[in-house]
PDB file of C-alpha atoms and ligand atoms in Angstrom:
ATOM      1  CA  MET A 256      -6.364  14.875   0.802  1.00 94.00           C
ATOM      2  CA  THR A 257      -9.809  13.958  -0.491  1.00 96.00           C
ATOM      3  CA  VAL A 258     -11.053  12.077  -3.524  1.00 95.00           C
ATOM      4  CA  PRO A 259     -11.717  15.313  -5.466  1.00 96.00           C
ATOM      5  CA  ASP A 260      -8.180  16.451  -4.486  1.00 97.00           C
ATOM      6  CA  LEU A 261      -6.822  13.353  -6.228  1.00 97.00           C
ATOM      7  CA  GLN A 262      -8.412  14.441  -9.481  1.00 96.00           C
ATOM      8  CA  ARG A 263      -7.036  17.965  -8.979  1.00 97.00           C
ATOM      9  CA  CYS A 264      -3.546  16.480  -8.540  1.00 97.00           C
ATOM     10  CA  LYS A 265      -3.884  14.809 -11.946  1.00 97.00           C
ATOM     11  CA  ARG A 266      -5.110  18.008 -13.569  1.00 97.00           C
ATOM     12  CA  ASP A 267      -2.401  20.177 -11.946  1.00 97.00           C
ATOM     13  CA  ARG A 268       0.361  17.566 -12.445  1.00 97.00           C
ATOM     14  CA  LYS A 269       1.009  17.446  -8.699  1.00 98.00           C
ATOM     15  CA  LYS A 270       2.478  14.074  -7.675  1.00 98.00           C
ATOM     16  CA  VAL A 271       0.346  11.896  -5.398  1.00 98.00           C
ATOM     17  CA  ILE A 272       2.572  10.494  -2.651  1.00 98.00           C
ATOM     18  CA  VAL A 273       1.398   7.270  -1.033  1.00 98.00           C
ATOM     19  CA  VAL A 274       3.084   5.199   1.674  1.00 98.00           C
ATOM     20  CA  THR A 275       1.765   2.150   3.493  1.00 98.00           C
ATOM     21  CA  ALA A 276       0.953   2.326   7.214  1.00 98.00           C
ATOM     22  CA  TYR A 277      -0.155  -0.405   9.580  1.00 98.00           C
ATOM     23  CA  ASP A 278      -0.087   1.257  13.002  1.00 98.00           C
ATOM     24  CA  ALA A 279      -0.567   4.571  14.796  1.00 98.00           C
ATOM     25  CA  LEU A 280       3.132   5.322  15.230  1.00 98.00           C
ATOM     26  CA  PHE A 281       3.840   5.191  11.519  1.00 98.00           C
ATOM     27  CA  ALA A 282       0.544   6.895  10.603  1.00 98.00           C
ATOM     28  CA  ARG A 283       1.590   9.892  12.738  1.00 98.00           C
ATOM     29  CA  LEU A 284       5.141   9.817  11.367  1.00 98.00           C
ATOM     30  CA  LEU A 285       3.889   9.822   7.777  1.00 98.00           C
ATOM     31  CA  GLU A 286       1.516  12.670   8.476  1.00 98.00           C
ATOM     32  CA  GLN A 287       4.313  14.679  10.110  1.00 98.00           C
ATOM     33  CA  ALA A 288       6.363  14.121   6.953  1.00 98.00           C
ATOM     34  CA  GLY A 289       3.511  15.496   4.831  1.00 97.00           C
ATOM     35  CA  ILE A 290       2.516  12.165   3.258  1.00 97.00           C
ATOM     36  CA  GLU A 291      -1.115  12.723   2.347  1.00 95.00           C
ATOM     37  CA  VAL A 292      -2.278   9.241   1.385  1.00 98.00           C
ATOM     38  CA  MET A 293      -1.781   6.178   3.600  1.00 98.00           C
ATOM     39  CA  LEU A 294      -2.438   2.735   2.266  1.00 98.00           C
ATOM     40  CA  VAL A 295      -3.215   0.068   4.839  1.00 99.00           C
ATOM     41  CA  GLY A 296      -1.826  -2.562   2.492  1.00 98.00           C
ATOM     42  CA  ASP A 297      -2.395  -6.281   2.663  1.00 98.00           C
ATOM     43  CA  SER A 298       1.397  -6.304   2.334  1.00 97.00           C
ATOM     44  CA  LEU A 299       1.106  -6.455   6.126  1.00 97.00           C
ATOM     45  CA  GLY A 300       0.848 -10.221   5.606  1.00 97.00           C
ATOM     46  CA  VAL A 301       4.493 -10.164   4.511  1.00 95.00           C
ATOM     47  CA  VAL A 302       6.077  -7.258   6.385  1.00 94.00           C
ATOM     48  CA  VAL A 303       4.152  -7.504   9.682  1.00 96.00           C
ATOM     49  CA  GLN A 304       3.066 -11.141   9.846  1.00 97.00           C
ATOM     50  CA  GLY A 305       6.181 -12.608   8.212  1.00 94.00           C
ATOM     51  CA  LYS A 306       4.344 -14.693   5.591  1.00 95.00           C
ATOM     52  CA  SER A 307       5.730 -15.277   2.096  1.00 93.00           C
ATOM     53  CA  ASN A 308       2.680 -13.741   0.374  1.00 96.00           C
ATOM     54  CA  THR A 309      -0.503 -11.787   1.109  1.00 98.00           C
ATOM     55  CA  LEU A 310      -3.026 -14.558   0.488  1.00 98.00           C
ATOM     56  CA  SER A 311      -3.816 -15.494   4.086  1.00 98.00           C
ATOM     57  CA  VAL A 312      -4.587 -11.956   5.277  1.00 98.00           C
ATOM     58  CA  THR A 313      -8.167 -11.731   6.563  1.00 98.00           C
ATOM     59  CA  MET A 314     -10.803  -9.008   6.628  1.00 98.00           C
ATOM     60  CA  GLU A 315     -10.632  -8.925  10.433  1.00 98.00           C
ATOM     61  CA  GLU A 316      -6.881  -8.320  10.353  1.00 98.00           C
ATOM     62  CA  MET A 317      -7.213  -5.593   7.727  1.00 98.00           C
ATOM     63  CA  LEU A 318     -10.011  -3.868   9.649  1.00 98.00           C
ATOM     64  CA  TYR A 319      -7.990  -3.973  12.875  1.00 98.00           C
ATOM     65  CA  HIS A 320      -5.067  -2.166  11.241  1.00 98.00           C
ATOM     66  CA  THR A 321      -7.324   0.196   9.273  1.00 98.00           C
ATOM     67  CA  LYS A 322      -9.065   1.328  12.485  1.00 98.00           C
ATOM     68  CA  ILE A 323      -5.712   2.030  14.129  1.00 98.00           C
ATOM     69  CA  VAL A 324      -4.317   3.982  11.168  1.00 98.00           C
ATOM     70  CA  ALA A 325      -7.550   5.907  10.563  1.00 98.00           C
ATOM     71  CA  GLY A 326      -7.738   6.705  14.273  1.00 98.00           C
ATOM     72  CA  ALA A 327      -4.249   8.200  14.228  1.00 98.00           C
ATOM     73  CA  ALA A 328      -4.418  10.057  10.899  1.00 97.00           C
ATOM     74  CA  ARG A 329      -5.895  13.531  11.080  1.00 95.00           C
ATOM     75  CA  GLU A 330      -5.870  14.905   7.564  1.00 94.00           C
ATOM     76  CA  SER A 331      -4.564  12.165   5.318  1.00 97.00           C
ATOM     77  CA  MET A 332      -6.588   9.946   3.069  1.00 98.00           C
ATOM     78  CA  VAL A 333      -6.650   6.381   4.390  1.00 98.00           C
ATOM     79  CA  VAL A 334      -7.073   3.627   1.800  1.00 98.00           C
ATOM     80  CA  GLY A 335      -7.993   0.129   2.981  1.00 98.00           C
ATOM     81  CA  ASP A 336      -6.659  -2.751   0.901  1.00 98.00           C
ATOM     82  CA  MET A 337      -9.265  -5.446   0.298  1.00 98.00           C
ATOM     83  CA  PRO A 338      -7.700  -8.842   1.109  1.00 98.00           C
ATOM     84  CA  PHE A 339      -7.816 -11.952  -1.049  1.00 98.00           C
ATOM     85  CA  MET A 340     -11.354 -13.339  -1.471  1.00 98.00           C
ATOM     86  CA  SER A 341     -13.046 -10.410   0.236  1.00 98.00           C
ATOM     87  CA  TYR A 342     -14.334  -9.100  -3.117  1.00 98.00           C
ATOM     88  CA  GLN A 343     -13.796 -11.788  -5.772  1.00 97.00           C
ATOM     89  CA  ALA A 344     -16.555 -14.294  -4.935  1.00 97.00           C
ATOM     90  CA  SER A 345     -19.603 -12.081  -5.333  1.00 97.00           C
ATOM     91  CA  ARG A 346     -20.788  -8.518  -5.776  1.00 97.00           C
ATOM     92  CA  GLU A 347     -22.553  -8.707  -2.411  1.00 97.00           C
ATOM     93  CA  ASP A 348     -19.376  -9.806  -0.603  1.00 97.00           C
ATOM     94  CA  ALA A 349     -17.453  -7.029  -2.315  1.00 98.00           C
ATOM     95  CA  LEU A 350     -19.984  -4.352  -1.361  1.00 98.00           C
ATOM     96  CA  ARG A 351     -20.384  -5.442   2.241  1.00 98.00           C
ATOM     97  CA  ASN A 352     -16.648  -5.818   2.821  1.00 98.00           C
ATOM     98  CA  ALA A 353     -15.840  -2.495   1.151  1.00 98.00           C
ATOM     99  CA  ALA A 354     -18.429  -0.834   3.379  1.00 98.00           C
ATOM    100  CA  ARG A 355     -16.747  -2.348   6.460  1.00 98.00           C
ATOM    101  CA  PHE A 356     -13.519  -0.580   5.511  1.00 98.00           C
ATOM    102  CA  LEU A 357     -15.316   2.767   5.364  1.00 98.00           C
ATOM    103  CA  GLN A 358     -16.990   2.010   8.694  1.00 98.00           C
ATOM    104  CA  ALA A 359     -13.518   1.330  10.113  1.00 98.00           C
ATOM    105  CA  GLY A 360     -12.451   4.824   9.073  1.00 98.00           C
ATOM    106  CA  ALA A 361     -10.985   4.365   5.574  1.00 98.00           C
ATOM    107  CA  HIS A 362     -11.871   6.936   2.930  1.00 98.00           C
ATOM    108  CA  ALA A 363     -11.441   4.541   0.015  1.00 98.00           C
ATOM    109  CA  VAL A 364     -10.682   0.906  -0.711  1.00 99.00           C
ATOM    110  CA  LYS A 365      -8.221  -0.715  -3.112  1.00 98.00           C
ATOM    111  CA  LEU A 366      -8.741  -3.960  -4.975  1.00 98.00           C
ATOM    112  CA  GLU A 367      -6.661  -5.918  -7.472  1.00 98.00           C
ATOM    113  CA  GLY A 368      -7.673  -6.916 -10.977  1.00 98.00           C
ATOM    114  CA  GLY A 369      -8.642  -5.657 -14.400  1.00 98.00           C
ATOM    115  CA  ALA A 370     -11.825  -5.632 -16.481  1.00 98.00           C
ATOM    116  CA  ALA A 371     -13.197  -8.613 -14.517  1.00 97.00           C
ATOM    117  CA  MET A 372     -13.416  -6.327 -11.462  1.00 98.00           C
ATOM    118  CA  ALA A 373     -15.160  -3.460 -13.287  1.00 98.00           C
ATOM    119  CA  GLU A 374     -18.613  -4.564 -12.186  1.00 98.00           C
ATOM    120  CA  ARG A 375     -17.501  -4.635  -8.520  1.00 98.00           C
ATOM    121  CA  ILE A 376     -16.058  -1.128  -8.825  1.00 98.00           C
ATOM    122  CA  GLU A 377     -19.221   0.133 -10.483  1.00 98.00           C
ATOM    123  CA  ALA A 378     -21.351  -1.266  -7.647  1.00 98.00           C
ATOM    124  CA  MET A 379     -19.134   0.307  -4.964  1.00 98.00           C
ATOM    125  CA  THR A 380     -18.987   3.639  -6.761  1.00 98.00           C
ATOM    126  CA  ALA A 381     -22.783   3.651  -7.065  1.00 98.00           C
ATOM    127  CA  VAL A 382     -23.121   3.555  -3.271  1.00 98.00           C
ATOM    128  CA  GLY A 383     -20.430   6.157  -2.596  1.00 98.00           C
ATOM    129  CA  ILE A 384     -17.387   3.973  -1.929  1.00 98.00           C
ATOM    130  CA  PRO A 385     -14.300   5.375  -3.693  1.00 98.00           C
ATOM    131  CA  VAL A 386     -12.139   2.642  -5.209  1.00 98.00           C
ATOM    132  CA  PHE A 387      -8.461   2.469  -6.152  1.00 98.00           C
ATOM    133  CA  GLY A 388      -7.739  -0.161  -8.824  1.00 98.00           C
ATOM    134  CA  HIS A 389      -4.486  -2.154  -8.907  1.00 98.00           C
ATOM    135  CA  LEU A 390      -2.999  -3.562 -12.128  1.00 98.00           C
ATOM    136  CA  GLY A 391       0.205  -5.208 -13.308  1.00 98.00           C
ATOM    137  CA  MET A 392       1.954  -7.498 -10.841  1.00 98.00           C
ATOM    138  CA  THR A 393      -0.976  -7.919  -8.495  1.00 98.00           C
ATOM    139  CA  PRO A 394       0.369  -9.879  -5.486  1.00 97.00           C
ATOM    140  CA  GLN A 395      -2.878 -11.786  -4.856  1.00 98.00           C
ATOM    141  CA  SER A 396      -2.300 -13.514  -8.236  1.00 97.00           C
ATOM    142  CA  VAL A 397       1.286 -14.515  -7.400  1.00 97.00           C
ATOM    143  CA  HIS A 398       0.637 -18.213  -8.061  1.00 97.00           C
ATOM    144  CA  GLN A 399      -0.949 -17.526 -11.429  1.00 96.00           C
ATOM    145  CA  TYR A 400       2.159 -15.545 -12.436  1.00 96.00           C
ATOM    146  CA  GLY A 401       4.505 -18.214 -11.057  1.00 96.00           C
ATOM    147  CA  GLY A 402       6.200 -15.670  -8.775  1.00 94.00           C
ATOM    148  CA  TYR A 403       6.584 -11.923  -8.419  1.00 94.00           C
ATOM    149  CA  LYS A 404       7.262 -11.139 -12.081  1.00 95.00           C
ATOM    150  CA  VAL A 405       7.109  -7.956 -14.130  1.00 97.00           C
ATOM    151  CA  GLN A 406       3.869  -7.877 -16.140  1.00 97.00           C
ATOM    152  CA  GLY A 407       2.981  -6.340 -19.528  1.00 98.00           C
ATOM    153  CA  LYS A 408       6.288  -7.103 -21.218  1.00 97.00           C
ATOM    154  CA  SER A 409       4.706  -8.723 -24.295  1.00 98.00           C
ATOM    155  CA  ALA A 410       2.723  -6.648 -26.795  1.00 98.00           C
ATOM    156  CA  GLU A 411      -0.379  -8.662 -25.957  1.00 98.00           C
ATOM    157  CA  GLY A 412       0.096  -8.286 -22.187  1.00 98.00           C
ATOM    158  CA  ALA A 413       0.648  -4.566 -22.547  1.00 98.00           C
ATOM    159  CA  LYS A 414      -2.469  -4.174 -24.672  1.00 98.00           C
ATOM    160  CA  ARG A 415      -4.520  -6.037 -22.071  1.00 98.00           C
ATOM    161  CA  LEU A 416      -3.245  -3.811 -19.263  1.00 98.00           C
ATOM    162  CA  VAL A 417      -4.115  -0.656 -21.224  1.00 98.00           C
ATOM    163  CA  SER A 418      -7.656  -1.895 -21.791  1.00 98.00           C
ATOM    164  CA  ASP A 419      -7.940  -3.055 -18.147  1.00 98.00           C
ATOM    165  CA  ALA A 420      -6.919   0.418 -16.976  1.00 98.00           C
ATOM    166  CA  THR A 421      -9.584   2.010 -19.157  1.00 98.00           C
ATOM    167  CA  ALA A 422     -12.182  -0.474 -17.881  1.00 98.00           C
ATOM    168  CA  LEU A 423     -11.359   0.440 -14.244  1.00 98.00           C
ATOM    169  CA  GLN A 424     -11.619   4.148 -15.011  1.00 98.00           C
ATOM    170  CA  ASP A 425     -14.916   3.699 -16.876  1.00 98.00           C
ATOM    171  CA  ALA A 426     -16.270   1.733 -13.904  1.00 98.00           C
ATOM    172  CA  GLY A 427     -15.593   4.697 -11.625  1.00 98.00           C
ATOM    173  CA  ALA A 428     -12.186   3.978 -10.031  1.00 98.00           C
ATOM    174  CA  VAL A 429     -10.696   7.168  -8.563  1.00 98.00           C
ATOM    175  CA  ALA A 430      -7.058   6.110  -9.077  1.00 98.00           C
ATOM    176  CA  VAL A 431      -5.154   3.055 -10.181  1.00 98.00           C
ATOM    177  CA  VAL A 432      -1.989   1.509  -8.765  1.00 98.00           C
ATOM    178  CA  LEU A 433       0.380   0.216 -11.472  1.00 98.00           C
ATOM    179  CA  GLU A 434       2.786  -2.362 -10.089  1.00 98.00           C
ATOM    180  CA  ALA A 435       5.916  -3.864 -11.684  1.00 98.00           C
ATOM    181  CA  MET A 436       5.493  -3.082 -15.367  1.00 98.00           C
ATOM    182  CA  PRO A 437       7.714  -1.443 -17.983  1.00 98.00           C
ATOM    183  CA  ALA A 438       7.999   2.315 -17.488  1.00 98.00           C
ATOM    184  CA  SER A 439       6.936   2.942 -21.096  1.00 98.00           C
ATOM    185  CA  LEU A 440       3.692   1.006 -20.582  1.00 98.00           C
ATOM    186  CA  ALA A 441       2.926   2.880 -17.348  1.00 98.00           C
ATOM    187  CA  LYS A 442       3.553   6.123 -19.267  1.00 98.00           C
ATOM    188  CA  THR A 443       1.062   5.133 -21.979  1.00 98.00           C
ATOM    189  CA  ILE A 444      -1.566   4.219 -19.369  1.00 98.00           C
ATOM    190  CA  THR A 445      -0.922   7.444 -17.434  1.00 98.00           C
ATOM    191  CA  GLU A 446      -1.381   9.521 -20.597  1.00 98.00           C
ATOM    192  CA  GLN A 447      -4.585   7.728 -21.540  1.00 98.00           C
ATOM    193  CA  LEU A 448      -6.318   7.974 -18.168  1.00 98.00           C
ATOM    194  CA  THR A 449      -7.986  11.000 -16.624  1.00 97.00           C
ATOM    195  CA  ILE A 450      -7.607   9.490 -13.121  1.00 98.00           C
ATOM    196  CA  PRO A 451      -4.206   9.397 -11.388  1.00 98.00           C
ATOM    197  CA  THR A 452      -1.901   6.414 -11.741  1.00 98.00           C
ATOM    198  CA  ILE A 453       0.166   5.511  -8.688  1.00 98.00           C
ATOM    199  CA  GLY A 454       3.307   3.589  -9.586  1.00 98.00           C
ATOM    200  CA  ILE A 455       5.307   0.987  -7.709  1.00 98.00           C
ATOM    201  CA  GLY A 456       7.988  -0.452  -9.951  1.00 98.00           C
ATOM    202  CA  ALA A 457       6.305   1.274 -12.883  1.00 98.00           C
ATOM    203  CA  GLY A 458       8.804   4.032 -13.660  1.00 98.00           C
ATOM    204  CA  PRO A 459       8.808   7.788 -13.229  1.00 98.00           C
ATOM    205  CA  HIS A 460       5.911   8.817 -15.472  1.00 98.00           C
ATOM    206  CA  CYS A 461       3.052   7.841 -13.156  1.00 98.00           C
ATOM    207  CA  ASP A 462       1.002  10.571 -11.480  1.00 98.00           C
ATOM    208  CA  GLY A 463       2.172   9.380  -8.078  1.00 98.00           C
ATOM    209  CA  GLN A 464       4.253   6.739  -6.335  1.00 98.00           C
ATOM    210  CA  VAL A 465       3.672   4.277  -3.520  1.00 98.00           C
ATOM    211  CA  LEU A 466       6.143   2.284  -1.415  1.00 98.00           C
ATOM    212  CA  VAL A 467       5.868  -0.048   1.539  1.00 97.00           C
ATOM    213  CA  VAL A 468       7.016   1.988   4.539  1.00 98.00           C
ATOM    214  CA  TYR A 469       9.427  -0.634   5.905  1.00 96.00           C
ATOM    215  CA  ASP A 470      11.088  -0.988   2.471  1.00 96.00           C
ATOM    216  CA  LEU A 471      11.427   2.774   2.143  1.00 96.00           C
ATOM    217  CA  LEU A 472      13.082   3.024   5.559  1.00 97.00           C
ATOM    218  CA  GLY A 473      15.385   0.051   5.010  1.00 95.00           C
ATOM    219  CA  LEU A 474      13.779  -1.923   7.841  1.00 94.00           C
ATOM    220  CA  PHE A 475      12.735  -4.951   5.825  1.00 86.00           C
ATOM    221  CA  ASP A 476      15.565  -6.736   4.076  1.00 79.00           C
ATOM    222  CA  GLU A 477      13.933  -9.923   2.789  1.00 75.00           C
ATOM    223  CA  LEU A 478      12.379 -10.119  -0.674  1.00 71.00           C
ATOM    224  CA  VAL A 479      13.281  -6.508  -1.522  1.00 80.00           C
ATOM    225  CA  PRO A 480      12.406  -5.893  -5.181  1.00 88.00           C
ATOM    226  CA  LYS A 481      14.536  -3.854  -7.627  1.00 91.00           C
ATOM    227  CA  PHE A 482      12.059  -0.976  -7.517  1.00 94.00           C
ATOM    228  CA  VAL A 483      12.629  -0.244  -3.824  1.00 95.00           C
ATOM    229  CA  LYS A 484      14.938   2.612  -2.875  1.00 95.00           C
ATOM    230  CA  PRO A 485      15.786   2.573   0.833  1.00 94.00           C
ATOM    231  CA  TYR A 486      15.882   6.203   2.002  1.00 96.00           C
ATOM    232  CA  ALA A 487      17.276   5.122   5.369  1.00 96.00           C
ATOM    233  CA  HIS A 488      18.911   2.032   6.821  1.00 94.00           C
ATOM    234  CA  LEU A 489      16.896   1.629   9.991  1.00 97.00           C
ATOM    235  CA  ARG A 490      17.427  -2.116  10.201  1.00 96.00           C
ATOM    236  CA  ALA A 491      21.172  -1.641  10.638  1.00 96.00           C
ATOM    237  CA  ASP A 492      20.583   1.189  13.166  1.00 96.00           C
ATOM    238  CA  ALA A 493      18.043  -0.924  15.075  1.00 97.00           C
ATOM    239  CA  LEU A 494      20.360  -3.919  15.190  1.00 97.00           C
ATOM    240  CA  GLN A 495      23.224  -1.793  16.457  1.00 98.00           C
ATOM    241  CA  ALA A 496      21.019  -0.250  19.156  1.00 98.00           C
ATOM    242  CA  LEU A 497      19.662  -3.619  20.290  1.00 98.00           C
ATOM    243  CA  ARG A 498      23.166  -5.104  20.497  1.00 98.00           C
ATOM    244  CA  ARG A 499      24.446  -2.126  22.482  1.00 98.00           C
ATOM    245  CA  TYR A 500      21.523  -2.368  24.912  1.00 98.00           C
ATOM    246  CA  LYS A 501      22.234  -6.086  25.440  1.00 98.00           C
ATOM    247  CA  GLU A 502      25.942  -5.408  25.974  1.00 98.00           C
ATOM    248  CA  GLU A 503      25.362  -2.558  28.414  1.00 98.00           C
ATOM    249  CA  VAL A 504      22.913  -4.563  30.522  1.00 98.00           C
ATOM    250  CA  GLU A 505      25.350  -7.481  30.578  1.00 98.00           C
ATOM    251  CA  GLN A 506      28.204  -5.163  31.591  1.00 98.00           C
ATOM    252  CA  GLY A 507      26.131  -3.378  34.265  1.00 98.00           C
ATOM    253  CA  LYS A 508      26.388  -0.041  32.405  1.00 98.00           C
ATOM    254  CA  PHE A 509      22.626   0.267  31.953  1.00 98.00           C
ATOM    255  CA  PRO A 510      20.715   1.534  33.822  1.00 98.00           C
ATOM    256  CA  SER A 511      23.138   4.143  35.117  1.00 97.00           C
ATOM    257  CA  ASP A 512      22.474   6.683  37.831  1.00 96.00           C
ATOM    258  CA  SER A 513      20.717   9.035  35.411  1.00 96.00           C
ATOM    259  CA  GLU A 514      18.180   6.380  34.443  1.00 97.00           C
ATOM    260  CA  SER A 515      17.475   5.459  38.090  1.00 97.00           C
ATOM    261  CA  TYR A 516      15.012   6.954  40.630  1.00 97.00           C
ATOM    262  CA  HIS A 517      16.234   8.147  43.995  1.00 94.00           C
TER     263      HIS A 517
HETATM  264  O1  KIV B 102      -0.383  -4.123  -0.092  1.00 65.61           O
HETATM  265  C1  KIV B 102       0.287  -3.158  -0.448  1.00 65.61           C
HETATM  266  O2  KIV B 102       1.067  -2.584   0.325  1.00 65.61           O
HETATM  267  C2  KIV B 102       0.131  -2.704  -1.816  1.00 65.61           C
HETATM  268  C3  KIV B 102       1.069  -1.660  -2.330  1.00 65.61           C
HETATM  269  C4  KIV B 102       2.460  -2.093  -2.327  1.00 65.61           C
HETATM  270  C5  KIV B 102       0.629  -1.112  -3.633  1.00 65.61           C
HETATM  271  O3  KIV B 102      -0.728  -3.149  -2.487  1.00 65.61           O
END
C-alpha cells in the first residue's frame, strides 16, 4: 500500500483497512492477515503504557515503536502518529518531528486538528511528507471536550467539521481519520472529499475503518467505547491460560516429561 494506492482505493471504492500496531509481533500478524495500513498510534499511551489519556506520550517513545513496526512490516504502509506538542508549537517543530518519523521508517504521519493545522500539513506536503489528518473526537483535545465525547452533533459543530475536512484536503492531506461523530456527518464529509476518510466511531460510510488492535481482539477491557467490536476475546483466553499455567506448576503437572530434556 502506497500513498497513490490510497487515492486509487477512493476512486475504486475499495475500503482502506487500518489497524494500530506497536510491536513486531503484531505488525507481522496484521500483515499476515492482509491488513495493508498500520498506524503506530499514540493510543499506545493508554493501551501499552496504561495511562488514562495520550497526552504524556513523547516523540522518543513514538519513534521507538515506529522503528520496530516499520522494521517488521514488509509491504504495508506504516503511519506514525505525531504525539501531543510535537507539531502544535511551531511549523519548524512540526516539520522536524514529522521528518523523524519518516527517518524511523514510517511512510506517512498523522496529526490531529482542523483548519488550524492546515499550514503545518502544507509545509510537510511541500517537502514530501504524506500526512493523514484526524478530525472529530481528537484524543489530544480530551480536556477541551471535557471527556471522550462524540463531536459534530450540533449543526454548527457539523458545519465546522465539514470545513475543517476541506481545509485539510486543500492543504495536501492524503487521508483523514474521522473519529466519534454521527454517521450522517461522516457520510457528508466522505462524499465531499476526494481523499479517503478512515472512520473510527464514524459509521459505515467512510472510505475505510481503523481500530486499536487490542480493542479489536478483545484484549483491552477498560474504557472500551461503543464503536469497538471485539472480533475475539483474547483477554479471557489469556487469563484462562495464565491461571492454568499457575495451577499446573503448583500441582507439579508442568513441566511434564515431554517438556523436559533427557
Ligand atoms: O492513536 C490512535 O490509535 C489513533 C486511532 C485510534 C485513530 O489515533
